[in-house]
Tab-separated table of C-alpha atoms in Angstrom:
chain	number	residue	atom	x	y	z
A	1285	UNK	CA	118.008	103.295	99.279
A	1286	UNK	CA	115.518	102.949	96.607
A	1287	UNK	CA	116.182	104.268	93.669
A	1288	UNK	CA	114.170	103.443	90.071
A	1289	UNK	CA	115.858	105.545	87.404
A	1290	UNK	CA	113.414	104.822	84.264
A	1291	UNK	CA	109.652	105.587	84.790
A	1292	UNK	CA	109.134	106.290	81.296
A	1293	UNK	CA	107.053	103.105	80.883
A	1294	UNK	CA	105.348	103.369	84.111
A	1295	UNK	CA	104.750	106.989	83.011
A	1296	UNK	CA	102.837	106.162	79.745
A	1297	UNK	CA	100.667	103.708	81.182
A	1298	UNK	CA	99.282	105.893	83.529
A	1299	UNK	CA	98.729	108.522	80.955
A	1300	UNK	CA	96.805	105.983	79.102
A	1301	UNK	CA	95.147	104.450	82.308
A	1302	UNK	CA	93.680	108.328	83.069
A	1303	UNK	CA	92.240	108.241	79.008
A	1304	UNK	CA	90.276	105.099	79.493
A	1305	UNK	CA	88.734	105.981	82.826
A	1306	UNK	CA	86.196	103.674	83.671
A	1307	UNK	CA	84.971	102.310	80.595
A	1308	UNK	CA	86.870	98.887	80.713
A	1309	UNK	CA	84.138	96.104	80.765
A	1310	UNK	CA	86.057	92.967	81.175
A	1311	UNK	CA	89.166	92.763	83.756
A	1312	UNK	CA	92.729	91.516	82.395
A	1313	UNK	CA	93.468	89.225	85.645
A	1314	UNK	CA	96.862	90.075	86.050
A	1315	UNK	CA	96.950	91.999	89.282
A	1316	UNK	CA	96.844	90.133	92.537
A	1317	UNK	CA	93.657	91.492	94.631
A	1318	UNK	CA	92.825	89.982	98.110
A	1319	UNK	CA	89.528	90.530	97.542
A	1320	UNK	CA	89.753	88.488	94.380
A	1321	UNK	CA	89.777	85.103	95.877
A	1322	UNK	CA	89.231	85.640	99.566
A	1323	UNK	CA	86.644	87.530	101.656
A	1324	UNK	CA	88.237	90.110	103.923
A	1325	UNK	CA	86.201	91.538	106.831
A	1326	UNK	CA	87.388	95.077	108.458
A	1327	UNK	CA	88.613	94.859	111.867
A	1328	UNK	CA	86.852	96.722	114.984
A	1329	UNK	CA	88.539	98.735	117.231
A	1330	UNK	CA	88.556	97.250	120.845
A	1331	UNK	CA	88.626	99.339	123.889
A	1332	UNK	CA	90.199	96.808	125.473
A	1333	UNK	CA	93.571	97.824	125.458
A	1334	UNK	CA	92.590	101.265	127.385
A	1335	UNK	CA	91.429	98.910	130.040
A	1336	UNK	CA	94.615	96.760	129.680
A	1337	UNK	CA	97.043	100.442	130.048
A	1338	UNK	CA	94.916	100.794	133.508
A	1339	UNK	CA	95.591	97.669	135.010
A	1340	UNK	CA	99.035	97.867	134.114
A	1341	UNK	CA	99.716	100.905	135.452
A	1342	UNK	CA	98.333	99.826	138.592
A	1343	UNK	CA	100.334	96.543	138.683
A	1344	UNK	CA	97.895	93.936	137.925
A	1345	UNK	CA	99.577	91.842	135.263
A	1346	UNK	CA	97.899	88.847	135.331
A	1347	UNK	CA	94.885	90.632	135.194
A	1348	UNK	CA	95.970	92.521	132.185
A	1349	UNK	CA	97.690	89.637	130.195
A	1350	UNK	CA	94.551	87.447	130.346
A	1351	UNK	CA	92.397	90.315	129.006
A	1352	UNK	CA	95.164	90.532	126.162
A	1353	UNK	CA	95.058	87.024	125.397
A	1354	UNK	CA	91.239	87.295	125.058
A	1355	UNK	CA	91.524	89.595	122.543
A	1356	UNK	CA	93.045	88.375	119.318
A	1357	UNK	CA	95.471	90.534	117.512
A	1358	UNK	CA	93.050	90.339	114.224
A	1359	UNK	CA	90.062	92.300	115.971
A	1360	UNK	CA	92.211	94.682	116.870
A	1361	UNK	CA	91.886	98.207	114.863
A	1362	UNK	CA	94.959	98.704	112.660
A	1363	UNK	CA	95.917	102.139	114.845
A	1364	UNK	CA	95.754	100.043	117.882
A	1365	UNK	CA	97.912	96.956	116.964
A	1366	UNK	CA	101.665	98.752	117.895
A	1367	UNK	CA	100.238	99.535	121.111
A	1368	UNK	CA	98.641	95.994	121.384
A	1369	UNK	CA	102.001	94.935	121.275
A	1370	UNK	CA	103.769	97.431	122.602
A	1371	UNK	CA	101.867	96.908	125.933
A	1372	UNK	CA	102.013	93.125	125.894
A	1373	UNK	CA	106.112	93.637	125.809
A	1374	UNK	CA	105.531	95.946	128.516
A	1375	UNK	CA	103.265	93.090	131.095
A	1376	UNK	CA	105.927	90.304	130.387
A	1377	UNK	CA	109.220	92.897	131.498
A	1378	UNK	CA	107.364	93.926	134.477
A	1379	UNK	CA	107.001	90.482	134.857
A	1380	UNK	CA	110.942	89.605	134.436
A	1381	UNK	CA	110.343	88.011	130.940
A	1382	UNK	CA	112.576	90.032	128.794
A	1383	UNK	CA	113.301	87.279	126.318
A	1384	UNK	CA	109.287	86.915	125.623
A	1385	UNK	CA	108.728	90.646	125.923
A	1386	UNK	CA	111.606	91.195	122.652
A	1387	UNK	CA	109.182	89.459	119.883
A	1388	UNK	CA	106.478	92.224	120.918
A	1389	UNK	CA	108.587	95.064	120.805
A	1390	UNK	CA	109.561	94.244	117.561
A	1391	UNK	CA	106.192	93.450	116.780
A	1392	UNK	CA	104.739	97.183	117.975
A	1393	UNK	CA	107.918	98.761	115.519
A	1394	UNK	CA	106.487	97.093	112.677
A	1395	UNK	CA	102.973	97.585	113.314
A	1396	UNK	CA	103.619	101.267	113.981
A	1397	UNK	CA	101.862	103.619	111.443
A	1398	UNK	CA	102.601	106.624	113.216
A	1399	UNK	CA	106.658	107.620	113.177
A	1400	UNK	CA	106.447	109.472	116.814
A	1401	UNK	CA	106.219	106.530	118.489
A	1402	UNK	CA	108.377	104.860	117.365
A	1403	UNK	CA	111.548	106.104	119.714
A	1404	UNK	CA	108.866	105.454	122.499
A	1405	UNK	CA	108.781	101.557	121.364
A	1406	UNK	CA	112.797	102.124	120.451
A	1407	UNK	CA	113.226	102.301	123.936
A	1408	UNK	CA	111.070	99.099	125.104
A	1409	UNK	CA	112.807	97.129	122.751
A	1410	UNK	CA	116.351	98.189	123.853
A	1411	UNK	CA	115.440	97.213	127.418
A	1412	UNK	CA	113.977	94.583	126.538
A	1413	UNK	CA	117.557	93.531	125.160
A	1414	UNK	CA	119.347	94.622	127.634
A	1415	UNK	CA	117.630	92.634	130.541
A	1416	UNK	CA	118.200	89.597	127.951
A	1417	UNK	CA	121.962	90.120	128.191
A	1418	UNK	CA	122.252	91.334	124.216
A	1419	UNK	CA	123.943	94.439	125.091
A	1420	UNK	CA	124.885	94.938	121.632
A	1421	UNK	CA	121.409	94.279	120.194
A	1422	UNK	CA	120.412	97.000	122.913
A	1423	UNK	CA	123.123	99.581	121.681
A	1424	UNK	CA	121.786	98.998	118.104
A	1425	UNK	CA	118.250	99.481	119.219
A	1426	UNK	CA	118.764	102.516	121.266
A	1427	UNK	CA	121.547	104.331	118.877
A	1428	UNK	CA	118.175	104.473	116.257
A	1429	UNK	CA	115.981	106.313	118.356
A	1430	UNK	CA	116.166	110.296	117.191
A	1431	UNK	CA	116.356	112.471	120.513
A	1432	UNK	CA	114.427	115.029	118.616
A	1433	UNK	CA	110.997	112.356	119.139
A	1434	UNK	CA	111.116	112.049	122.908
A	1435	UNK	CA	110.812	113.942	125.979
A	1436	UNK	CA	113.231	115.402	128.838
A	1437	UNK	CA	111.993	112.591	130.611
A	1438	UNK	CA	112.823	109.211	128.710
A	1439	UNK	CA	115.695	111.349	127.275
A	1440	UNK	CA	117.127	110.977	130.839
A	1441	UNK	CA	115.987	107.197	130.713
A	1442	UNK	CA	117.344	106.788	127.157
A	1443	UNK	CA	120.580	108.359	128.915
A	1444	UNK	CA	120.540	105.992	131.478
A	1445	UNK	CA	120.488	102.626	129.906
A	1446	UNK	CA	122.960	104.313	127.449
A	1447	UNK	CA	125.185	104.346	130.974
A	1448	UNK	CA	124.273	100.573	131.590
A	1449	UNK	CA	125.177	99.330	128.449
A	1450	UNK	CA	128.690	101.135	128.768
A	1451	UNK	CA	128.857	99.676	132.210
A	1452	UNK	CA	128.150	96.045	130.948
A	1453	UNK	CA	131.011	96.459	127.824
A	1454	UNK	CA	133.224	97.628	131.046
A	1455	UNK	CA	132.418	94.416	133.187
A	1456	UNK	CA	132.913	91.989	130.345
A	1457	UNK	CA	136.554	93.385	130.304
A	1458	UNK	CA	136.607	92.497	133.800
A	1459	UNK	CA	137.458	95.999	135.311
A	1460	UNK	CA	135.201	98.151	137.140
A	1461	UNK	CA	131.750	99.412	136.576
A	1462	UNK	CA	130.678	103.013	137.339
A	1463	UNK	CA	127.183	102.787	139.442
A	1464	UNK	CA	124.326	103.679	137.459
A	1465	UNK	CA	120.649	103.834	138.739
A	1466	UNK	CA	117.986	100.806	137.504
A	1467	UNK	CA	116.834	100.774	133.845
A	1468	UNK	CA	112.961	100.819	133.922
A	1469	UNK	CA	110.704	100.422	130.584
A	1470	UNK	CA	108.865	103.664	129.094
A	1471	UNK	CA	104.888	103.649	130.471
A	1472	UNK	CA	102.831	102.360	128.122
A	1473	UNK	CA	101.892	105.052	125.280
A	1474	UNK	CA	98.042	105.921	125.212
A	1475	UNK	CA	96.304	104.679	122.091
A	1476	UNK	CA	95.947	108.268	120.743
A	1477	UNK	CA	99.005	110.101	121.674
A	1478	UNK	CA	102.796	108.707	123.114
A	1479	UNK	CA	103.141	109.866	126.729
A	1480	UNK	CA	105.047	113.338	126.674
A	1481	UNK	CA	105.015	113.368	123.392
A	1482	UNK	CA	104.118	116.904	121.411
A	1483	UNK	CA	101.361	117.560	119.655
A	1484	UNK	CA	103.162	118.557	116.568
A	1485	UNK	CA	105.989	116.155	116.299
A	1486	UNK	CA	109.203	117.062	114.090
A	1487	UNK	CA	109.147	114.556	110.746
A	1488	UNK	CA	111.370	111.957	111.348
A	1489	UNK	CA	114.658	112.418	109.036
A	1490	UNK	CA	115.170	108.587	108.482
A	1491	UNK	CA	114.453	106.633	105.656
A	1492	UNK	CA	113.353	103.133	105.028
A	1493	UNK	CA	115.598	100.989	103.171
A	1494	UNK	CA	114.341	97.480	101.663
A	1495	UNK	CA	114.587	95.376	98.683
A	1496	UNK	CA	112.619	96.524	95.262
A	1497	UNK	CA	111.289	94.676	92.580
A	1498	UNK	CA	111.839	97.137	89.601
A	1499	UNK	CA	109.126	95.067	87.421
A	1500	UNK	CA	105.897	95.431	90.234
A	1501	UNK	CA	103.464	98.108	90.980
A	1502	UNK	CA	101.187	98.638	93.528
A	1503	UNK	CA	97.398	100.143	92.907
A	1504	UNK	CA	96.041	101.808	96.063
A	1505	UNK	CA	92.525	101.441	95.087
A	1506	UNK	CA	89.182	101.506	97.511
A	1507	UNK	CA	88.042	97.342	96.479
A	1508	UNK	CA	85.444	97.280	99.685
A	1509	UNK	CA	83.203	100.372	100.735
A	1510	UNK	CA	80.933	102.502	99.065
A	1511	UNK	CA	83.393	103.129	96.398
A	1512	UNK	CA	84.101	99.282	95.355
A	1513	UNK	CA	83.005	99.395	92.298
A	1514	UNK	CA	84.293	102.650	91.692
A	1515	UNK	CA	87.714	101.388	92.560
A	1516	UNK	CA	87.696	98.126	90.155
A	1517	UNK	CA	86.428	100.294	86.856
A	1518	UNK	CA	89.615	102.101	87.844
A	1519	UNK	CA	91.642	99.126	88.345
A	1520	UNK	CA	90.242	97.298	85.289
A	1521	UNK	CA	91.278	100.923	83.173
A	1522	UNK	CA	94.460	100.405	84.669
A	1523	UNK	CA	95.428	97.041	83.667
A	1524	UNK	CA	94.331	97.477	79.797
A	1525	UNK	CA	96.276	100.561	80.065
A	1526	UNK	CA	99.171	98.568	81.020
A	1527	UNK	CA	97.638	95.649	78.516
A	1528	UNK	CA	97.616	97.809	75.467
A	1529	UNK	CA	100.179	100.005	76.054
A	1530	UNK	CA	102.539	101.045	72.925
A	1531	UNK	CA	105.859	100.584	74.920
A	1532	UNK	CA	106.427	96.719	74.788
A	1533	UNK	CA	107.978	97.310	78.730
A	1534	UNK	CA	104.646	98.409	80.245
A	1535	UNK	CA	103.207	94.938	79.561
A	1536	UNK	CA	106.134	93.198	81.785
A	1537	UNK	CA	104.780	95.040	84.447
A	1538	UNK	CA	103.399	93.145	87.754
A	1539	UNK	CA	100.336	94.883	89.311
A	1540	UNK	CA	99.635	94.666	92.751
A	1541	UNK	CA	96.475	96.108	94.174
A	1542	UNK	CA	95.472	96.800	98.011
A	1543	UNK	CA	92.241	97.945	99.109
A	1544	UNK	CA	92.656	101.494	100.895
A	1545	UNK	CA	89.430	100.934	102.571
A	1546	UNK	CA	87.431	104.255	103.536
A	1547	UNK	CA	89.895	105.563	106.822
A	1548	UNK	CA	93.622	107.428	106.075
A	1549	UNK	CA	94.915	104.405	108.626
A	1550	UNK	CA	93.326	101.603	105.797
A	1551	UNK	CA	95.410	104.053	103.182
A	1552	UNK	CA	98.563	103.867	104.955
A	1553	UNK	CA	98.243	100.238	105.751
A	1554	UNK	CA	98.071	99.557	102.338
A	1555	UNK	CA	101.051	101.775	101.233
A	1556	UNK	CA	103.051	99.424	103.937
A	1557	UNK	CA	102.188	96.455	102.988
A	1558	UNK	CA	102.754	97.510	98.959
A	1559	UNK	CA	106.065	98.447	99.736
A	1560	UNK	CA	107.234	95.821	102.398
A	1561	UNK	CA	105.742	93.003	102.014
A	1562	UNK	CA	105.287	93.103	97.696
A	1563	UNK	CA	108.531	95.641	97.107
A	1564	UNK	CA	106.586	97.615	94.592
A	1565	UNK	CA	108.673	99.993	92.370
A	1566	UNK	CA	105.950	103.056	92.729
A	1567	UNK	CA	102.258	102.766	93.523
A	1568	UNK	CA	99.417	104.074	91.272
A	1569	UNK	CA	96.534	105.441	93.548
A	1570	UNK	CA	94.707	106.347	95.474
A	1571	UNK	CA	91.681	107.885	93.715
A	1572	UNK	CA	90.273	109.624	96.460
A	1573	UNK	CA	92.223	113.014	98.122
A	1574	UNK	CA	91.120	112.104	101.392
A	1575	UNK	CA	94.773	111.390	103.759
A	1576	UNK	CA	97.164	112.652	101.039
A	1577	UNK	CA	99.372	114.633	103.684
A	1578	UNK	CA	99.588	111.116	105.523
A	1579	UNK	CA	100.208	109.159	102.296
A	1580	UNK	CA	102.877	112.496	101.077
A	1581	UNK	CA	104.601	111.371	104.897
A	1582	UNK	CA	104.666	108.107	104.352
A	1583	UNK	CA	105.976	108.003	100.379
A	1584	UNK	CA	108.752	109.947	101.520
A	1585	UNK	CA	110.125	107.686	104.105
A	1586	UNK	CA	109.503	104.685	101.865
A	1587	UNK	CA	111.169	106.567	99.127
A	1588	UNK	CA	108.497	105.200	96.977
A	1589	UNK	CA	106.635	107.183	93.772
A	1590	UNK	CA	103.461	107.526	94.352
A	1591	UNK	CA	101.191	108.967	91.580
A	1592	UNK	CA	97.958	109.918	92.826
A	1593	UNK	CA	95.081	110.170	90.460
A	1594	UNK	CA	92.616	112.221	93.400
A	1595	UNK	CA	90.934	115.219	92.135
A	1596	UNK	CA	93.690	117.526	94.198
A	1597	UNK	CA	96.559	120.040	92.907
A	1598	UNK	CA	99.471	121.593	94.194
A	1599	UNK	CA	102.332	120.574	95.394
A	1600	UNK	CA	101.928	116.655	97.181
A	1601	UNK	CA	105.327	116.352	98.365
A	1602	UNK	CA	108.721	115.166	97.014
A	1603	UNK	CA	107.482	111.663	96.181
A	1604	UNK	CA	103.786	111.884	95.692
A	1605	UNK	CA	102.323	113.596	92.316
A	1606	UNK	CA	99.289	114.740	91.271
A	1607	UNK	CA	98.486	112.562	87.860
A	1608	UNK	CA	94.704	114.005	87.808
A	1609	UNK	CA	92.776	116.390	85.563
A	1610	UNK	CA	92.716	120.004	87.106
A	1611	UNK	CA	89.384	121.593	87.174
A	1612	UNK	CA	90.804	124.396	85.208
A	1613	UNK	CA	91.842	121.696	82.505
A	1614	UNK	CA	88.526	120.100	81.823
A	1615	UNK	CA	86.970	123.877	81.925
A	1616	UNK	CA	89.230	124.978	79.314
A	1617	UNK	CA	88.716	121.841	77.112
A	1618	UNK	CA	84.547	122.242	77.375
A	1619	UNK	CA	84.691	125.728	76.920
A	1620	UNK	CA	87.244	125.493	74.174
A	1621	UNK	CA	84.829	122.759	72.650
A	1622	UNK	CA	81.483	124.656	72.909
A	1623	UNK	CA	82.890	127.713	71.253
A	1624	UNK	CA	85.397	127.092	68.844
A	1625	UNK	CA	83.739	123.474	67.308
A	1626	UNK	CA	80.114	124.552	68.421
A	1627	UNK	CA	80.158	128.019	68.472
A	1628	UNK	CA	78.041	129.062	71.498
A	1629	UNK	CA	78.504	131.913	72.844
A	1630	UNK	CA	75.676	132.129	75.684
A	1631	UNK	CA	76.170	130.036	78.881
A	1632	UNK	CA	74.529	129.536	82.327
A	1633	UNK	CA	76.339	127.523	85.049
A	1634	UNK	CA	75.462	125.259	87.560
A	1635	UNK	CA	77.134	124.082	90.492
A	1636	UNK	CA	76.898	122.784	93.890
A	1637	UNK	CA	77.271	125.546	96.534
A	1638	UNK	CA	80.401	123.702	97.944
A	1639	UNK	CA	84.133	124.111	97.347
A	1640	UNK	CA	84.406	121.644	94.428
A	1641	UNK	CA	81.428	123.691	92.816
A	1642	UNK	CA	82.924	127.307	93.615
A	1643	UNK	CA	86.341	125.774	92.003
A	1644	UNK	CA	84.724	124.483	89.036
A	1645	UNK	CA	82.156	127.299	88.571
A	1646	UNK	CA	85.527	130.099	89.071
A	1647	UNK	CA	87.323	128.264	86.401
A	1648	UNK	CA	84.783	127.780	83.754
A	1649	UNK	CA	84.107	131.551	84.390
A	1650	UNK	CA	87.535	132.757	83.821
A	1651	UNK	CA	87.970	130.549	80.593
């Protein structure tokens, strides 16, 4: 489980990383960027693997595989990759190649970004096993699928192989085996939406555990888009905040930032790869409000701090805070500034006639 006990550091720095804002001029090179030293173009999303789910489901594999191998994995929208996978696992069992079918499987239930499928691609895997002859990979598999994520349906299938495995464990000890009815692999889940599953899926209860390196932190920042350059005066504020920082520990610090991109699937890419592949401590970001309730989802199964500086209050969720100025603060401070050290007294307000405008407009009001 991860668990970092002293923040205090990592606390102060972002304090002082919210003071400077934007107004760093020169970047302190100590975070590792991939858009410092490489050029990294977005991926598209291909409708390929709609056509791919068709022509499996009417039994042309061939067919199928060879418009799969024409499509490499890179041009493949994030979203889409698990079921890339997923569905290339799927062609090689129906084609009796278990042992090839395994490394895609695993592939789709790292890929995944969205935790309702994952019991769907649970299953694959496990049969995928089984049919290999590693019943006890296939108990492992199976035993981590939560019945609360699937259907009547591949609960019965889920049952099933359960009964096979059992049976196997019987014939190895060379007495009987009860008769059980064939194992067959979950239909391919549609890109959007698992096949049975419902529309409001129960929050998975586990947890990810992995290693941590207490001494790095990961910046979710936008570094491509229209908000590039918005997201490198933030990054540059952040690393002089770490820089200059009057606790000697902040400057021991690793920073590690990932470009969020401009889609809530870029955002939650990002988080995974912070916190898998670069074992980040807790993540600074993202600046924008736009996918919180994904990223809130996602921080809690990584068990990962995440201290968003987005213009959003409220409660975020039991590992994601709010580290922004509230519109009611910066009303208080202006208004506290124009008539206590200016003394006005007279005031007109204008706004935009949207929600941030009403909010801001409402709180400089009441103050």
């Amino acid at each position: 489980m991860r668990n970092a006990k002293n923040y205090r550091s990592f606390w102060a720095a972002c304090c002082l990383a919210l003071t400077l804002g934007a107004c760093a001029q020169e970047p302190i090179r100590k975070t590792h960027s991939p858009f410092q030293n490489a050029e990294v173009k977005p991926t598209v999303r291909e409708s390929v693997i709609q056509e791919v789910q068709d022509l499996y489901q009417k039994g042309e594999y061939a067919e199928a595989l060879a418009k799969l191998d024409a499509t490499p994995e890179n041009k493949v929208h994030p979203m889409d990759r698990a079921e890339y996978n997923n569905i290339h696992g799927l062609i090689l069992l129906a084609q009796k190649k278990p042992a090839e079918a395994e490394g895609y499987f695993k592939t789709a239930n790292h890929e995944n970004l969205m935790p309702e499928y994952r019991g769907y691609y649970q299953y694959n895997l496990a049969t995928a096993l089984f049919e290999s002859g590693k019943t006890n990979e296939a108990e492992t598999a199976l035993n981590s699928i939560d019945p609360d994520r699937v259907d009547v349906a591949q609960k019965k299938k889920i049952a099933s192989l359960h009964d096979k495995i059992e049976s196997k464990k019987v014939q190895s000890g060379n007495l009987p085996a009860p008769k059980t009815s064939a194992v067959a692999p979950i239909a391919p889940v549609t890109i959007n939406q698992p096949a049975g599953a419902s529309a409001s899926p129960t929050p998975f209860r586990e947890t990810y555990h992995g290693p941590v390196n207490k001494m790095r932190i990961g910046l979710l920042l936008p570094l491509s888009g229209k908000y590039e350059s918005f997201g490198k005066k933030v990054q540059r504020a952040i690393e002089l905040a770490f820089q200059h920082s009057t606790d000697s520990n902040a400057k021991e610090y690793e920073l590690v930032a990932e470009d969020v991109g401009e889609t809530v699937p870029t955002l939650l890419m990002a988080t995974q790869k912070l916190v898998e592949e670069h074992q980040v401590v807790a993540i600074i970001g993202p600046i924008l409000s736009k996918g919180l309730a994904d990223l809130a989802d996602k921080a809690d199964y990584y068990q990962v701090p995440v201290i968003s500086v987005a213009q959003a209050q409220g409660a975020m969720g039991s590992h994601l805070y709010s580290c922004a100025i509230s519109s009611r603060d910066q009303a208080s401070r202006i208004v506290d500034y124009a008539m206590r050290i200016k003394g006005y007294s007279k005031f007109a307000i204008l706004a935009p006639s949207n929600k941030a405008g009403e909010e801001m407009s409402h709180a400089f009001w009441d103050e």
